[in-house]
XYZ file of C-alpha atoms in Angstrom:
561
model
C -304.112 35.263 -191.997
C -304.583 39.230 -190.053
C -302.454 41.101 -188.525
C -302.541 40.087 -185.303
C -301.748 35.951 -187.126
C -298.815 36.841 -188.308
C -295.442 35.380 -187.457
C -292.391 36.943 -188.351
C -291.276 36.570 -191.580
C -288.016 36.049 -191.336
C -287.615 35.196 -195.231
C -284.930 36.179 -197.527
C -287.190 38.712 -199.251
C -288.123 40.030 -196.254
C -285.086 40.385 -194.540
C -283.426 41.679 -197.489
C -286.464 44.910 -197.903
C -285.611 45.425 -194.074
C -282.090 46.064 -194.817
C -283.007 48.199 -197.450
C -285.610 49.980 -194.881
C -283.309 49.991 -191.941
C -280.410 51.634 -194.367
C -281.990 53.486 -196.750
C -284.506 55.677 -194.380
C -282.972 56.505 -191.592
C -279.099 55.242 -192.476
C -278.914 52.861 -190.140
C -274.919 51.844 -189.093
C -273.257 50.196 -186.972
C -271.511 52.177 -184.586
C -273.055 52.871 -181.516
C -275.168 56.631 -180.851
C -272.898 57.083 -178.028
C -269.671 56.084 -176.648
C -268.694 57.131 -172.933
C -265.759 55.799 -170.855
C -264.087 56.490 -167.043
C -260.197 57.737 -166.728
C -258.719 59.189 -164.379
C -257.855 62.881 -165.381
C -254.639 64.322 -165.756
C -253.813 67.494 -163.998
C -250.972 70.320 -164.833
C -249.161 72.312 -161.868
C -247.787 75.528 -162.421
C -245.154 75.273 -159.902
C -243.424 78.079 -157.998
C -239.786 79.536 -157.776
C -236.691 77.293 -158.182
C -239.527 74.238 -159.881
C -241.820 73.090 -155.830
C -245.216 72.323 -156.146
C -246.819 75.791 -153.383
C -250.080 76.130 -153.157
C -253.363 74.623 -154.670
C -250.915 72.743 -156.977
C -249.716 70.724 -153.680
C -252.129 69.567 -151.933
C -253.923 68.755 -155.144
C -251.025 66.900 -156.032
C -250.938 64.603 -152.585
C -254.569 64.297 -153.069
C -253.863 62.273 -156.113
C -251.202 59.828 -154.499
C -253.956 59.326 -151.053
C -256.935 58.802 -153.248
C -256.616 55.263 -153.345
C -254.922 54.369 -149.644
C -256.805 56.909 -147.586
C -259.618 59.032 -150.000
C -260.968 60.665 -146.926
C -258.131 62.657 -146.117
C -257.401 62.803 -150.074
C -260.881 64.196 -149.416
C -259.783 67.071 -147.309
C -256.489 67.625 -149.350
C -259.092 68.901 -152.535
C -260.793 70.651 -150.101
C -258.603 73.036 -148.728
C -256.749 73.038 -152.561
C -260.409 74.456 -153.852
C -260.215 76.719 -151.046
C -256.690 77.562 -151.703
C -257.523 78.406 -154.949
C -261.108 80.036 -153.808
C -258.630 82.882 -152.224
C -256.375 83.420 -154.893
C -259.254 83.936 -157.623
C -261.137 87.468 -155.305
C -257.746 88.486 -155.034
C -257.577 88.700 -158.806
C -260.138 86.993 -160.431
C -258.765 86.805 -164.004
C -255.974 84.563 -162.708
C -256.677 81.277 -164.524
C -254.386 78.735 -163.331
C -256.385 79.455 -160.009
C -259.533 78.399 -161.612
C -258.112 75.848 -163.133
C -256.627 74.735 -160.441
C -260.032 75.524 -158.093
C -262.022 73.595 -161.274
C -260.122 70.751 -161.120
C -260.276 70.030 -157.279
C -263.741 70.874 -157.288
C -263.807 67.724 -159.335
C -261.901 65.739 -157.557
C -264.228 66.748 -154.223
C -267.079 64.904 -156.526
C -265.241 61.801 -157.956
C -264.006 60.938 -154.322
C -267.754 61.207 -152.354
C -268.792 59.048 -155.822
C -266.191 56.916 -155.015
C -265.552 56.277 -151.556
C -269.176 55.858 -151.309
C -269.549 59.142 -149.056
C -272.470 61.114 -147.626
C -272.459 64.430 -147.373
C -276.223 64.799 -147.632
C -277.819 63.618 -145.334
C -276.672 64.931 -142.291
C -272.671 67.326 -142.644
C -269.535 65.472 -143.172
C -267.193 65.735 -141.075
C -263.554 65.787 -143.335
C -259.561 65.486 -141.537
C -257.639 68.323 -143.171
C -253.789 68.976 -142.061
C -255.568 72.434 -141.316
C -258.208 71.165 -138.972
C -261.122 69.679 -140.353
C -263.470 70.720 -143.196
C -267.241 70.368 -142.758
C -269.262 69.001 -145.719
C -272.538 69.937 -146.501
C -274.991 71.025 -149.040
C -276.336 74.599 -150.358
C -280.542 72.562 -150.177
C -283.189 72.659 -152.865
C -286.216 73.148 -151.994
C -287.270 71.066 -154.350
C -287.676 67.182 -153.520
C -286.942 66.382 -157.104
C -283.586 68.048 -156.773
C -282.206 66.882 -153.396
C -278.771 65.669 -154.061
C -278.670 61.932 -152.174
C -280.886 61.222 -154.555
C -278.259 62.051 -157.650
C -274.649 59.833 -158.423
C -272.361 62.387 -159.739
C -269.295 62.470 -161.879
C -267.285 65.399 -162.738
C -266.830 65.724 -166.327
C -263.508 65.766 -167.285
C -263.675 62.139 -166.239
C -265.697 60.563 -169.279
C -264.390 59.977 -172.845
C -266.988 60.772 -175.140
C -267.593 59.069 -178.881
C -270.356 58.206 -181.343
C -272.081 58.603 -184.483
C -274.287 61.428 -182.316
C -271.063 62.618 -180.388
C -268.084 64.168 -182.856
C -268.135 67.280 -180.806
C -267.882 68.513 -177.609
C -270.346 71.337 -176.638
C -268.458 73.655 -173.337
C -268.841 77.306 -172.308
C -265.459 78.402 -170.164
C -265.840 79.726 -166.126
C -265.660 78.286 -163.019
C -267.202 75.464 -161.477
C -266.790 71.642 -161.947
C -269.158 70.333 -164.746
C -270.912 67.278 -163.385
C -273.646 64.466 -164.782
C -276.368 63.942 -162.210
C -277.970 61.037 -162.732
C -281.197 59.751 -160.572
C -280.004 56.177 -158.756
C -284.179 54.827 -158.861
C -286.635 55.564 -161.648
C -289.196 58.189 -161.114
C -292.354 56.350 -161.325
C -294.347 59.490 -161.595
C -292.326 60.858 -164.651
C -295.082 60.476 -167.139
C -297.424 63.302 -164.829
C -294.162 65.567 -164.804
C -293.110 64.791 -168.603
C -289.697 63.898 -166.727
C -287.216 61.561 -168.118
C -287.553 57.415 -166.828
C -284.609 58.327 -164.864
C -282.475 61.981 -164.755
C -279.645 62.551 -166.661
C -278.529 66.024 -166.073
C -275.113 68.193 -166.755
C -275.237 70.277 -163.381
C -272.126 72.282 -162.631
C -271.162 72.075 -158.945
C -269.523 75.172 -157.155
C -267.831 75.468 -154.089
C -268.157 77.431 -151.241
C -266.636 78.517 -148.070
C -268.498 79.658 -144.073
C -265.091 79.456 -142.481
C -264.664 76.114 -141.933
C -267.515 74.616 -144.032
C -267.234 73.710 -147.195
C -270.762 74.404 -149.290
C -271.390 72.494 -152.541
C -273.900 73.919 -154.832
C -275.398 71.908 -158.090
C -275.726 74.969 -159.658
C -278.631 74.888 -163.911
C -275.587 76.250 -166.739
C -278.799 75.479 -169.140
C -280.457 78.399 -166.634
C -278.258 81.168 -166.061
C -274.877 81.673 -167.759
C -273.551 82.726 -163.828
C -272.974 82.813 -160.698
C -272.314 84.623 -157.894
C -268.382 83.209 -156.786
C -266.698 85.659 -154.066
C -268.866 88.967 -153.643
C -268.774 88.827 -157.462
C -271.126 87.458 -160.782
C -268.441 85.614 -162.757
C -269.521 82.998 -166.193
C -270.420 79.377 -165.168
C -268.427 76.786 -166.267
C -270.728 74.040 -168.502
C -270.116 70.757 -170.889
C -273.520 70.040 -172.560
C -272.581 67.162 -174.444
C -271.213 65.153 -172.014
C -274.919 64.229 -169.963
C -275.772 63.953 -173.731
C -274.012 61.599 -174.145
C -273.770 59.683 -170.786
C -278.147 58.949 -171.417
C -277.339 57.892 -174.673
C -275.623 55.301 -174.220
C -276.834 53.436 -170.820
C -279.726 53.444 -172.883
C -278.915 52.451 -176.189
C -282.423 54.249 -178.182
C -281.386 52.500 -180.860
C -281.970 48.491 -179.768
C -285.478 49.945 -179.725
C -285.775 51.926 -182.821
C -286.825 48.742 -184.944
C -288.751 46.751 -182.426
C -290.597 50.267 -181.941
C -291.954 50.284 -186.088
C -292.495 45.941 -185.913
C -294.412 46.056 -182.459
C -295.610 49.228 -181.955
C -298.307 48.479 -179.400
C -295.320 46.538 -177.111
C -293.685 49.790 -176.796
C -296.811 52.134 -176.465
C -295.643 53.682 -172.693
C -292.737 55.078 -174.625
C -295.216 57.055 -176.593
C -294.960 61.162 -174.809
C -293.551 63.676 -174.588
C -290.732 64.659 -172.808
C -288.964 67.755 -171.679
C -284.241 67.521 -171.434
C -284.786 70.347 -169.192
C -287.177 71.362 -166.760
C -290.125 73.852 -167.832
C -289.225 77.302 -167.488
C -292.096 79.309 -168.448
C -289.452 82.072 -169.342
C -288.007 80.493 -172.617
C -290.208 79.114 -175.350
C -289.947 74.883 -176.251
C -288.438 73.824 -178.529
C -290.109 70.384 -179.352
C -288.268 68.251 -181.764
C -290.506 64.888 -183.610
C -288.493 61.994 -184.536
C -289.782 60.395 -188.339
C -290.053 56.648 -188.955
C -287.306 53.911 -187.640
C -286.249 56.591 -185.821
C -285.433 57.873 -181.800
C -284.973 61.054 -179.295
C -281.483 60.514 -180.020
C -281.774 61.919 -183.626
C -281.909 64.772 -182.049
C -278.556 64.846 -181.015
C -276.229 66.551 -182.832
C -278.516 69.226 -183.053
C -279.091 70.337 -179.938
C -275.697 69.546 -178.863
C -274.738 72.220 -181.967
C -277.749 74.388 -180.381
C -277.045 74.822 -177.002
C -273.240 76.164 -177.654
C -275.564 80.016 -178.483
C -275.535 81.747 -175.417
C -278.532 83.269 -177.155
C -280.582 79.703 -178.384
C -279.913 78.623 -174.079
C -281.093 81.671 -173.118
C -284.994 81.874 -175.386
C -285.576 78.213 -175.303
C -286.006 74.512 -174.366
C -285.964 71.321 -175.604
C -288.337 68.752 -175.148
C -289.003 66.101 -177.593
C -291.877 64.016 -178.565
C -291.464 60.412 -178.998
C -293.570 57.218 -180.200
C -294.160 53.856 -181.252
C -293.173 54.914 -185.598
C -294.766 51.536 -186.585
C -298.225 53.265 -185.628
C -299.925 55.088 -188.978
C -299.291 58.658 -188.577
C -302.658 60.000 -188.189
C -302.884 57.708 -184.637
C -299.513 59.221 -183.122
C -300.250 62.631 -183.895
C -303.941 61.901 -181.998
C -301.791 60.877 -179.455
C -299.587 63.732 -179.423
C -302.203 65.901 -179.317
C -303.380 64.609 -175.335
C -300.009 64.405 -174.582
C -300.417 68.691 -175.205
C -303.554 68.271 -173.638
C -301.788 67.435 -170.907
C -298.673 69.485 -171.152
C -301.212 72.939 -170.855
C -303.015 71.518 -168.393
C -299.986 71.403 -165.516
C -297.500 73.884 -167.561
C -300.543 76.855 -168.858
C -297.433 77.727 -171.439
C -296.510 80.765 -171.899
C -294.908 81.437 -175.377
C -295.864 80.059 -178.723
C -293.880 76.211 -178.659
C -291.481 75.676 -182.280
C -291.978 72.148 -183.671
C -289.492 70.638 -185.113
C -290.224 67.585 -186.897
C -288.203 65.240 -189.310
C -289.283 63.024 -192.172
C -292.651 61.079 -190.585
C -292.430 63.838 -187.725
C -292.448 66.168 -190.098
C -296.287 64.626 -191.583
C -297.024 64.324 -187.632
C -296.376 68.362 -187.615
C -298.159 69.049 -190.463
C -301.487 67.957 -188.297
C -300.753 70.572 -185.317
C -301.309 73.610 -188.018
C -304.400 71.752 -189.605
C -307.712 73.320 -189.370
C -309.994 69.407 -190.378
C -312.672 69.951 -189.315
C -314.912 66.895 -189.830
C -314.364 66.908 -193.170
C -311.435 63.798 -192.843
C -314.118 61.923 -191.755
C -316.719 63.237 -194.326
C -314.061 62.276 -196.869
C -314.258 58.497 -195.799
C -317.493 57.632 -193.986
C -320.144 60.264 -195.991
C -321.840 61.048 -192.903
C -320.845 62.510 -189.637
C -319.773 60.292 -186.735
C -323.555 59.316 -184.840
C -324.704 58.272 -188.099
C -322.205 55.523 -187.813
C -322.431 52.475 -186.953
C -319.121 51.191 -184.720
C -317.534 49.909 -181.989
C -317.610 53.224 -179.191
C -313.847 52.581 -178.483
C -312.816 51.725 -182.763
C -315.150 55.869 -183.154
C -313.497 57.552 -180.287
C -309.496 56.014 -182.021
C -310.984 57.119 -185.621
C -312.273 60.095 -184.714
C -308.812 61.436 -182.352
C -307.369 60.607 -185.922
C -309.524 61.982 -188.344
C -311.610 65.323 -186.326
C -309.067 67.986 -184.958
C -308.378 71.011 -185.167
C -304.560 72.956 -185.018
C -303.059 73.558 -182.041
C -303.799 76.820 -180.892
C -300.639 76.437 -178.496
C -298.001 75.962 -181.860
C -295.879 78.778 -182.987
C -293.650 78.178 -185.692
C -292.923 74.780 -186.893
C -289.702 73.520 -189.805
C -290.280 70.389 -191.395
C -287.111 68.430 -192.657
C -287.317 66.237 -195.207
C -290.934 65.684 -194.570
C -292.493 63.672 -196.812
C -295.473 65.376 -197.333
C -297.619 64.432 -199.932
C -296.019 60.419 -199.749
C -292.354 58.896 -200.444
C -292.449 55.904 -203.563
C -291.370 54.014 -200.837
C -294.523 53.494 -198.559
C -295.720 52.354 -202.270
C -292.448 50.441 -204.254
C -292.776 47.006 -203.384
C -289.767 47.353 -200.644
C -293.184 49.345 -199.081
C -295.044 47.088 -199.567
C -292.913 44.078 -198.176
C -291.593 46.134 -194.950
C -295.235 47.428 -194.442
C -296.088 43.244 -194.468
C -294.010 42.772 -191.305
C -295.563 45.438 -189.135
C -297.827 43.770 -186.426
C -300.624 46.281 -186.079
C -301.785 46.613 -182.505
C -305.858 45.534 -181.738
C -307.361 47.901 -180.894
C -305.700 49.329 -184.059
C -306.530 46.226 -186.000
C -309.730 46.273 -184.500
C -310.439 49.880 -185.595
C -309.572 48.561 -189.024
C -312.110 46.154 -189.512
C -314.829 48.966 -188.332
C -314.143 50.308 -191.388
C -313.825 47.895 -193.100
C -317.698 46.836 -192.885
C -318.587 50.443 -192.966
C -316.930 52.199 -196.075
C -317.302 51.653 -200.006
C -313.245 52.830 -201.221
C -313.334 54.616 -204.712
C -311.189 53.838 -207.265
C -307.685 56.806 -207.242
C -306.219 55.678 -203.752
C -304.994 52.936 -202.289
C -306.530 50.045 -202.444
C -307.281 49.085 -198.303
C -307.571 45.290 -197.027
C -306.821 46.740 -193.619
C -306.000 49.911 -190.977
C -303.004 51.526 -192.704
C -299.172 51.075 -190.868
C -296.731 54.143 -190.478
C -295.123 52.710 -194.403
C -298.174 52.534 -195.436
C -299.567 55.929 -194.413
C -296.019 57.130 -195.975
C -297.669 56.528 -199.708
C -298.082 59.054 -202.159
C -301.835 57.297 -203.650
C -302.970 57.008 -199.306
C -306.766 58.257 -199.038
C -305.126 60.556 -195.696
C -302.229 61.813 -197.496
C -304.463 62.471 -200.284
C -306.985 63.740 -198.109
C -304.831 65.645 -196.028
C -303.465 67.591 -198.548
C -305.855 69.415 -199.455
C -306.469 71.252 -196.734
C -304.740 74.634 -196.244
C -302.134 74.930 -193.443
C -303.498 77.531 -190.497
C -303.202 80.702 -192.115
C -301.245 83.078 -189.485
C -299.064 79.608 -188.652
C -294.857 79.873 -189.970
C -293.842 77.383 -191.524
C -290.609 76.674 -193.016
C -289.190 74.023 -195.321
C -285.752 72.044 -195.024
C -284.579 69.282 -197.394
C -282.070 67.488 -199.059
C -280.520 67.396 -201.875
C -277.934 64.319 -202.245
C -276.249 66.043 -204.955
C -277.775 64.071 -208.244
C -279.699 66.543 -209.672
C -283.086 65.934 -210.952
C -286.570 68.368 -211.489
C -287.771 69.113 -208.771
C -291.661 68.036 -209.813
C -292.891 64.716 -210.293
C -291.110 63.895 -214.110
C -287.894 61.457 -213.029
C -285.092 61.655 -212.758
C -286.348 63.786 -209.553
C -284.230 65.902 -207.375
C -284.636 63.879 -204.219
C -282.908 62.822 -200.434
C -282.742 59.925 -201.387
C -286.222 58.631 -199.417
C -288.033 61.915 -199.974
C -288.367 63.703 -203.072
C -288.396 67.705 -203.386
C -292.156 67.475 -205.223
C -293.063 66.312 -201.832
C -290.822 67.680 -199.170
C -291.836 71.062 -200.951
C -295.192 73.133 -199.609
C -296.350 76.338 -200.784
C -296.286 78.977 -198.308
C -293.005 78.694 -196.727
C -291.469 81.013 -195.279
C -288.306 79.914 -196.601
C -286.952 76.950 -198.018
C -283.104 75.489 -197.427
C -281.485 72.280 -199.615
C -278.638 71.144 -198.021
C -276.502 68.154 -199.681
C -277.376 65.913 -197.478
C -279.283 62.276 -197.666
C -282.388 61.733 -195.929
C -280.370 62.687 -192.672
C -280.810 66.482 -193.160
C -281.594 67.308 -190.164
C -277.980 66.481 -188.888
C -276.426 68.527 -191.268
C -274.422 71.704 -190.150
C -276.503 73.526 -192.946
C -279.407 72.496 -191.672
C -279.095 72.909 -188.382
C -277.690 76.546 -188.913
C -281.383 76.728 -190.845
C -282.730 76.247 -187.644
C -281.068 77.824 -185.513
C -281.272 81.181 -187.905
C -284.861 80.688 -187.911
C -285.148 80.572 -183.891
C -283.423 83.794 -183.705
C -285.699 84.820 -185.676
C -288.878 83.496 -183.848
C -290.442 86.119 -181.696
C -288.879 88.727 -183.271
């Protein structure tokens, strides 16, 4: 029975192996990566002489009482409160209470627009108020994809967030109401623009006043640290955590992680580069590559922490490479190379990319800085491609996976817990059973059949009866792993090692007991020639360890200097 006919074998042994794979490799856990809930934010007003509410606090309190029965009147009150607070800030920019009142009022303007289903985006909206009607409108953006009518906006102060990957909230104090913008519809052109299928983005809402006109602007807190307000440059407020938390909770990538291992062909369209923020030619792209049975969500703790650093925000932009991790990693690397061809064509990258690869993602990253030429091909087939009988489709797939040069746009690589020389998981009984559960794509099966008909494998490597899958390509005796480790990293491209150590001690070579993160031993993730090597107290999820995140921050600050 071949892989095309194999049904999912729910045998006790297979289930046990899968449970070990799920629990042992990526520390699978029952709690969600992100969970969100909405609530009505509390307001703590400052009182005037005699305990009376005056100015913006009075307007806010009255508007909050009107919200349910008369949202349009409440909206007028919130606009009035924001205008009163903005005048106070004009006379005293350091008035913290006025800034808090302003931010709270602007947040309620946005919330009321959403909850009452009002539309100041397609045409100005007249809003009644005690001092005369306000005209509520917005500052147009020349970029059609940033038309506010395409989004639903929610102020972040209405969210409670928690979850495995959302344990700390990264914010920046300043003017404006941090807001989550969620696209109303999926974007059919997202893949061509290297954007997420649906936009979840953090903006900061600023309300500026021109007489009785209230003009809303949605500004990008990742693109700028400050904003212009009342003739002054002031710090712009931001929340960098909630937009990611909302995206994770809405999409729940955890539910697809195991499926993308077992049935990678079904999720072929998910193999692509995704920009977490719009491309900025003045910022270096950091490309994160996840590992086996994982997703881009795994980088949330690192990104959340790094975005809290003003220097990192100013110099870097964060992207992902996501892929079905049931693919053999040389094939996943070939897809990434094609994606990078498209990225280069579309954006003409101005700065060298920094790649951060965890686990199998590190193995993929290794191939980006390797000049294999035809060495791997010749090592298997002993003759050039033109002399090997094979279908055109199979030959293209195999040549794309075996014949490649380093990527010129990659300027630095950080390997985290990467089984560069293999892992016992790929060759022991757990690995063998786990491997048998992966259903290879038809194209790979066909290519594998062509290879088996053509090649006689010599002894000394992994026995092959079919094309390897992702688990197979992590085995220390896998023929690709053995061959690629005979090819040095391309000179001139710096790389760094971060590895986990469970604290059980052990040897750094292959003598047992071995130093290990529980999945990958030191001897496998170590590479001679690394510019730095940092061992952190961690299991296999070292990329989420605070010391490892701090090391990535250090390397990023070093990069380009």
